[in-house]
XYZ file of C-alpha atoms in Angstrom:
463
model
C -18.498 -14.013 -5.245
C -20.490 -13.873 -8.463
C -23.576 -13.164 -6.343
C -22.034 -10.139 -4.622
C -23.173 -6.697 -5.760
C -20.729 -5.235 -8.229
C -19.606 -1.715 -7.412
C -17.305 0.545 -9.400
C -14.046 -0.312 -11.124
C -10.802 -0.073 -9.194
C -9.050 3.217 -10.008
C -5.518 3.308 -11.373
C -3.928 4.420 -8.097
C -5.970 1.826 -6.252
C -4.925 -0.775 -8.834
C -1.291 -0.121 -8.029
C -2.092 -1.476 -4.565
C -4.294 -4.370 -5.691
C -1.530 -5.509 -8.061
C 1.212 -5.294 -5.422
C -0.931 -7.129 -2.877
C -1.972 -9.837 -5.333
C 1.625 -10.853 -6.065
C 2.907 -10.356 -2.519
C 4.918 -7.166 -3.072
C 3.033 -4.993 -0.547
C 0.623 -6.169 2.151
C -1.127 -3.460 4.163
C -1.171 -0.248 6.188
C -2.107 0.239 9.845
C -3.116 3.144 12.040
C -3.266 2.392 15.755
C -4.791 4.346 18.634
C -4.842 3.805 22.397
C -8.254 4.549 23.911
C -9.258 5.439 27.460
C -12.856 4.803 28.502
C -14.532 6.755 31.314
C -15.453 5.018 34.567
C -19.133 5.044 33.567
C -18.388 2.512 30.804
C -18.941 -0.621 32.869
C -19.584 -3.228 30.174
C -16.930 -5.458 28.541
C -14.686 -3.679 26.025
C -15.922 -6.051 23.302
C -19.443 -4.616 23.538
C -18.235 -1.058 22.968
C -15.837 -2.047 20.189
C -18.476 -4.063 18.306
C -21.075 -1.305 18.507
C -18.532 1.282 17.357
C -17.529 -0.974 14.425
C -21.173 -1.345 13.434
C -21.446 2.442 13.293
C -18.279 2.711 11.177
C -19.432 0.098 8.676
C -22.652 2.039 8.198
C -20.804 5.317 7.671
C -17.911 4.136 5.476
C -19.084 1.874 2.607
C -15.495 0.994 1.654
C -15.307 -1.152 4.813
C -17.752 -3.611 3.251
C -16.102 -3.583 -0.194
C -13.342 -5.854 -1.473
C -11.447 -5.786 -4.794
C -11.876 -8.846 -7.018
C -10.282 -9.915 -10.305
C -7.089 -8.358 -8.958
C -5.016 -10.804 -10.998
C -6.345 -9.132 -14.148
C -5.983 -5.637 -15.573
C -9.637 -4.843 -14.899
C -10.205 -5.311 -11.160
C -13.396 -4.016 -9.576
C -14.988 -3.726 -6.164
C -17.850 -5.853 -4.913
C -19.923 -5.390 -1.790
C -19.895 -8.058 0.871
C -23.496 -8.679 1.965
C -22.456 -8.522 5.621
C -19.456 -8.193 7.898
C -18.899 -10.756 10.647
C -17.093 -8.860 13.377
C -15.951 -12.121 14.948
C -13.844 -12.591 11.801
C -12.376 -9.087 11.526
C -11.972 -8.042 15.176
C -9.401 -9.807 17.336
C -8.905 -9.320 21.076
C -5.551 -10.104 22.708
C -4.353 -9.614 26.275
C -1.134 -7.679 26.707
C 1.766 -9.587 28.181
C 3.185 -6.419 29.724
C 1.728 -3.134 30.894
C 1.437 -0.499 28.149
C 4.140 2.182 28.099
C 3.601 5.144 30.372
C 2.794 8.285 28.363
C 2.872 10.787 31.233
C 4.370 13.143 32.245
C 5.107 14.930 28.948
C 8.847 15.024 29.628
C 9.049 11.267 30.282
C 10.685 9.132 27.593
C 8.046 6.512 26.659
C 9.265 2.937 26.679
C 8.943 0.894 23.481
C 5.598 -0.886 23.220
C 6.829 -4.422 22.654
C 3.351 -5.973 22.528
C 2.228 -3.538 19.847
C 5.458 -3.923 17.890
C 5.024 -7.710 17.817
C 1.370 -7.389 16.820
C 2.083 -4.969 13.981
C 4.962 -7.032 12.639
C 2.677 -10.086 12.495
C -0.166 -8.111 10.912
C 2.055 -6.502 8.277
C 3.051 -10.004 7.200
C -0.547 -11.222 6.908
C -2.288 -10.529 3.559
C -6.037 -10.378 2.965
C -8.100 -12.993 1.186
C -11.625 -12.936 -0.241
C -14.395 -13.367 0.690
C -13.445 -11.857 4.043
C -13.227 -8.108 4.583
C -9.995 -6.410 3.544
C -9.466 -4.855 6.955
C -8.931 -6.032 10.514
C -9.174 -4.437 13.947
C -6.684 -5.895 16.409
C -7.394 -4.920 20.025
C -4.770 -5.174 22.762
C -6.464 -5.273 26.157
C -4.738 -4.280 29.379
C -5.248 -6.879 32.151
C -4.484 -4.225 34.774
C -6.948 -1.623 33.467
C -10.202 -2.585 31.759
C -10.754 1.026 30.677
C -7.621 1.117 28.514
C -7.139 -0.635 25.171
C -5.116 -0.243 21.995
C -6.830 -0.769 18.627
C -4.882 -1.327 15.395
C -6.857 -0.726 12.206
C -5.066 -2.790 9.555
C -6.263 -2.329 5.978
C -5.565 -2.988 2.313
C -4.030 0.085 0.691
C -6.652 0.059 -2.101
C -9.315 0.782 0.538
C -7.617 3.828 1.959
C -4.493 5.898 2.533
C -2.895 6.856 5.831
C -5.371 9.674 6.363
C -8.164 7.134 5.990
C -6.743 5.443 9.065
C -7.040 8.737 10.920
C -10.628 9.051 9.663
C -11.377 5.551 10.936
C -10.218 6.416 14.433
C -11.992 9.782 14.500
C -15.221 8.012 13.556
C -14.485 5.207 16.018
C -13.975 7.697 18.860
C -17.195 9.480 17.963
C -19.052 6.148 17.911
C -17.572 5.145 21.287
C -18.761 8.445 22.735
C -22.275 7.727 21.524
C -22.589 4.130 22.685
C -25.150 3.541 25.436
C -24.085 2.011 28.737
C -26.598 -0.812 28.477
C -27.688 -3.296 25.854
C -25.777 -5.982 24.031
C -23.907 -5.998 20.734
C -24.166 -8.074 17.597
C -21.375 -9.521 15.484
C -23.182 -9.706 12.117
C -23.448 -6.271 10.506
C -25.413 -5.789 7.277
C -23.510 -3.802 4.679
C -24.843 -0.365 3.738
C -26.190 0.329 0.282
C -24.285 3.604 0.004
C -22.113 3.827 -3.132
C -18.350 3.985 -2.813
C -16.662 7.334 -3.038
C -15.172 7.866 -6.526
C -11.529 7.103 -7.168
C -9.130 10.036 -7.452
C -8.935 9.802 -11.272
C -12.708 10.350 -11.503
C -12.640 13.643 -9.600
C -9.308 15.166 -10.621
C -7.982 15.737 -14.175
C -4.516 14.360 -13.227
C -2.841 16.668 -15.798
C 0.551 16.046 -17.373
C 2.551 18.736 -19.117
C 4.219 17.912 -22.421
C 7.675 18.508 -20.951
C 7.091 16.217 -17.954
C 5.600 13.456 -20.098
C 8.387 13.696 -22.700
C 11.028 13.480 -19.970
C 9.438 10.376 -18.433
C 9.063 8.657 -21.821
C 12.712 9.397 -22.625
C 13.839 7.965 -19.284
C 11.689 4.845 -19.702
C 12.367 4.112 -23.374
C 15.730 5.686 -24.232
C 18.058 6.358 -21.300
C 17.652 6.533 -17.557
C 20.850 7.626 -15.845
C 21.868 5.593 -12.819
C 22.658 7.532 -9.677
C 26.315 6.995 -8.723
C 26.966 6.623 -5.022
C 23.303 5.853 -4.249
C 22.459 3.627 -1.290
C 19.055 1.965 -1.530
C 19.485 -1.369 0.174
C 19.837 -4.602 -1.768
C 18.605 -5.137 -5.326
C 14.888 -5.830 -5.571
C 14.055 -9.336 -4.390
C 11.267 -11.545 -3.113
C 9.673 -12.761 -0.897
C 8.431 -9.911 1.266
C 8.904 -10.329 5.002
C 8.381 -7.155 6.970
C 10.398 -6.140 10.030
C 9.378 -3.202 12.198
C 10.632 -1.031 15.041
C 8.590 1.466 17.056
C 10.090 4.644 18.480
C 8.223 7.072 20.755
C 9.378 10.612 21.508
C 7.780 12.494 24.438
C 5.412 15.411 24.076
C 7.860 17.869 25.624
C 10.502 16.992 23.053
C 8.048 17.430 20.189
C 6.969 20.849 21.480
C 10.615 21.949 21.527
C 11.175 20.619 17.999
C 8.090 22.429 16.684
C 9.271 25.707 18.200
C 12.720 25.145 16.718
C 11.278 24.393 13.265
C 9.280 27.626 13.361
C 12.425 29.556 14.226
C 14.319 27.873 11.393
C 11.433 28.297 8.905
C 10.913 24.616 8.257
C 8.552 21.809 9.319
C 8.664 18.627 11.388
C 8.348 16.509 8.228
C 11.267 18.263 6.511
C 13.273 17.984 9.732
C 12.579 14.247 9.958
C 13.685 13.704 6.359
C 16.965 15.523 6.988
C 17.584 13.682 10.267
C 16.909 10.305 8.620
C 19.373 11.105 5.818
C 22.072 12.245 8.272
C 21.565 9.230 10.510
C 21.850 6.810 7.602
C 25.016 8.456 6.262
C 26.656 8.064 9.691
C 26.443 4.283 9.368
C 26.972 3.860 5.606
C 30.384 3.450 3.968
C 31.807 6.693 2.553
C 31.420 5.596 -1.071
C 27.643 5.971 -0.617
C 27.095 9.696 -0.942
C 23.501 9.961 -2.205
C 20.095 9.030 -0.767
C 16.806 9.268 -2.648
C 13.655 9.786 -0.601
C 9.918 9.890 -1.130
C 7.057 11.124 0.990
C 3.283 10.948 0.856
C 1.170 14.097 0.753
C -2.608 14.310 0.928
C -4.383 15.365 -2.267
C -7.649 16.043 -0.423
C -7.028 19.781 -0.216
C -7.568 20.228 -3.977
C -10.314 17.648 -4.481
C -14.071 18.420 -4.468
C -15.591 19.429 -1.157
C -17.295 16.090 -0.584
C -13.840 14.554 -0.064
C -12.963 15.596 3.473
C -10.517 14.596 6.186
C -13.183 12.150 7.380
C -13.430 10.388 3.993
C -11.954 6.945 3.512
C -10.274 6.354 0.158
C -6.950 6.632 -1.642
C -6.421 10.366 -2.114
C -2.667 10.686 -1.878
C 0.347 11.402 -4.041
C 4.100 11.341 -3.607
C 6.920 13.844 -3.438
C 10.541 12.980 -4.236
C 13.780 14.416 -2.887
C 17.494 13.616 -2.756
C 20.175 14.146 -0.119
C 23.942 14.356 -0.664
C 26.425 13.411 2.039
C 28.348 16.646 1.481
C 25.216 18.736 2.139
C 23.882 17.057 5.269
C 27.021 15.861 7.042
C 28.135 19.165 8.523
C 30.653 19.567 11.337
C 29.978 17.875 14.661
C 27.299 19.660 16.683
C 26.003 21.681 13.712
C 22.701 20.795 12.115
C 22.183 21.569 8.376
C 19.098 23.755 8.672
C 19.592 24.891 5.058
C 18.838 21.309 4.005
C 15.736 21.166 6.198
C 14.523 24.433 4.652
C 15.266 23.091 1.155
C 13.253 19.967 1.969
C 10.323 22.125 3.025
C 10.498 24.076 -0.237
C 10.469 20.803 -2.205
C 7.283 19.702 -0.433
C 5.667 23.113 -0.891
C 6.523 23.136 -4.605
C 4.756 19.797 -5.017
C 1.713 21.085 -3.136
C 1.527 24.137 -5.412
C 1.171 21.835 -8.443
C -2.158 20.592 -6.988
C -1.803 17.181 -8.575
C -0.160 18.194 -11.876
C 2.932 16.378 -13.182
C 3.115 13.758 -10.478
C 4.109 10.139 -10.931
C 0.666 8.696 -10.166
C -0.687 10.547 -13.222
C 1.417 8.207 -15.366
C -0.422 5.090 -14.187
C -2.992 5.480 -16.989
C -0.255 4.477 -19.438
C 0.505 1.173 -17.677
C -0.792 -1.868 -19.570
C 0.129 -4.603 -17.092
C 0.490 -3.450 -13.474
C 1.936 -6.705 -12.158
C 4.476 -7.214 -14.921
C 5.538 -3.669 -15.777
C 5.595 -2.165 -12.292
C 6.542 -5.183 -10.191
C 7.791 -8.479 -11.642
C 10.022 -6.912 -14.304
C 11.973 -5.082 -11.596
C 13.028 -8.128 -9.595
C 16.816 -8.373 -9.616
C 17.211 -4.729 -10.607
C 18.818 -2.106 -8.341
C 16.425 -0.307 -6.053
C 16.265 3.428 -6.761
C 14.668 4.735 -3.554
C 16.430 4.858 -0.185
C 13.830 5.890 2.383
C 10.323 7.244 2.814
C 9.062 9.641 5.459
C 5.269 9.887 5.696
C 3.849 12.053 8.475
C 0.128 12.010 9.310
C 0.566 14.981 11.620
C -1.372 15.576 14.832
C -4.639 13.860 15.759
C -6.156 15.792 18.693
C -8.490 14.213 21.208
C -10.576 15.923 23.879
C -9.434 14.777 27.303
C -12.864 14.939 28.976
C -12.876 12.298 31.748
C -16.584 11.771 31.086
C -15.960 10.805 27.458
C -13.710 8.278 25.699
C -10.425 9.741 24.513
C -7.385 8.835 22.426
C -3.910 8.859 23.911
C -1.091 7.709 21.674
C -1.246 6.830 17.982
C 1.018 4.843 15.656
C 1.069 4.881 11.845
C 2.856 1.949 10.230
C 3.115 0.075 6.964
C 4.640 -3.094 5.636
C 7.982 -3.217 3.884
C 7.938 -2.886 0.110
C 9.537 -5.170 -2.451
C 9.836 -2.431 -5.077
C 9.597 0.675 -2.893
C 11.944 2.388 -0.487
C 14.513 0.363 1.395
C 13.365 1.892 4.711
C 9.930 3.299 5.546
C 9.505 5.846 8.357
C 5.868 6.532 9.270
C 5.019 9.246 11.799
C 1.952 10.470 13.699
C 1.186 12.348 16.913
C -1.797 11.382 19.060
C -3.738 13.088 21.824
C -0.951 12.542 24.338
C 1.357 14.737 22.256
C 3.992 12.031 21.732
C 5.566 11.707 18.293
C 5.544 8.028 17.338
C 7.675 6.643 14.522
C 7.304 3.222 12.932
C 10.367 2.107 10.981
C 9.740 -0.835 8.653
C 11.809 -2.651 6.064
C 11.975 -5.834 4.017
C 14.018 -8.493 5.776
C 17.230 -9.377 3.920
C 17.037 -6.171 1.858
C 18.420 -4.004 4.668
C 20.753 -5.148 7.430
C 18.984 -5.188 10.801
C 22.038 -3.821 12.585
C 22.094 -0.848 10.217
C 18.426 -0.125 10.972
C 18.914 -0.285 14.733
C 22.026 1.907 14.564
C 20.332 4.482 12.339
C 17.315 4.611 14.684
C 19.549 5.260 17.691
C 21.378 8.033 15.834
C 18.136 9.658 14.656
C 16.572 9.584 18.132
C 19.751 10.974 19.699
C 19.878 13.802 17.158
C 16.257 14.761 17.760
C 16.859 14.783 21.519
C 19.972 16.919 21.095
C 18.133 19.430 18.908
C 15.329 19.706 21.476
C 17.672 20.499 24.377
């Protein structure tokens, strides 16, 4: 790899991901979309997918970049001279028909083929000198115009919104592919420079009070949270488990209307429902849950960073839930908690990147040791994460390719939240949730029970 073109250094937020990946603490992220091709597309799906990938590689230079020296404290990106699509794109035939997504009131069945694929992919790390992304295509033997494509990528290459950007660009490229002509598997990498890391385009300010508080907690005294449930103590190795849950478009419409009436949001609602559903199945002596969520920082970055940019432009927001606040009487939902959750998210957005935990990464000397290895055996301090990518619309023109459902998922985390809940809504209007966790850190029966309770509560609220 010494002969590969050296690009820029890995940024501090990106390095958090290169360090976790290098020691097996966090593997990857995936954003999946189901595509429908028009009848005029009469060539094999592989031809259209390869030509669309060639267009994406030319438009997004990060797709031909990989981090190297990630076992050091000075990792950097290099450019692969070319991408062999036969190595990064995989085609698999479904064993069952894909779930029906229509009519809007119909309860979609779990997509078992996709769930199995994502669980396998989230347990498969990347290795140089191959690209640090994969496209896994599930083909439907009963319909050659329908396929599901999972974009699986290293978190240092992009955030969840980068996965949305990938699929928007992919759809655009599919719409522009000619109906004749072959495709090639070897794609030359573009010479376009990488987009800058977030630290290069945002001051990442820290107030004296915030910094003093964090130093005191790290060096002097950090109070433990009594009654906190956060799964088992931190342990290795990482083996990800995953469950997919799909809620119909009609239910989501009802929930959106209800959230507007109650002056809250779907994300804040999901956080509150997750907390309530976990408390139902946890022993009473657990009375506190700590949560995190991801929010996009793109809205306060320079204009050249858009929703179609691929990179790591994200930060976190933290919240806590008490059993006494969310476990109201039977049949009564704690809308005050959902409104409080919304205010917490809005307060973080108003800071526009000031006094957030990622701003502290510049003070880390050894990412692997300080942030990861030193925590093994220690109690976990985060219970669950809810990250919502929102709605990804798609024009339903029968003469053009379109996107139906979407799924956002991520691997379990050795040092992160015990349970990860990732949400997105595709062109079919269905809200899809991917619940992932580290095997042996959370009991599988607890996860399945909590999922059933959460889905039942959302259905009840939408009635």
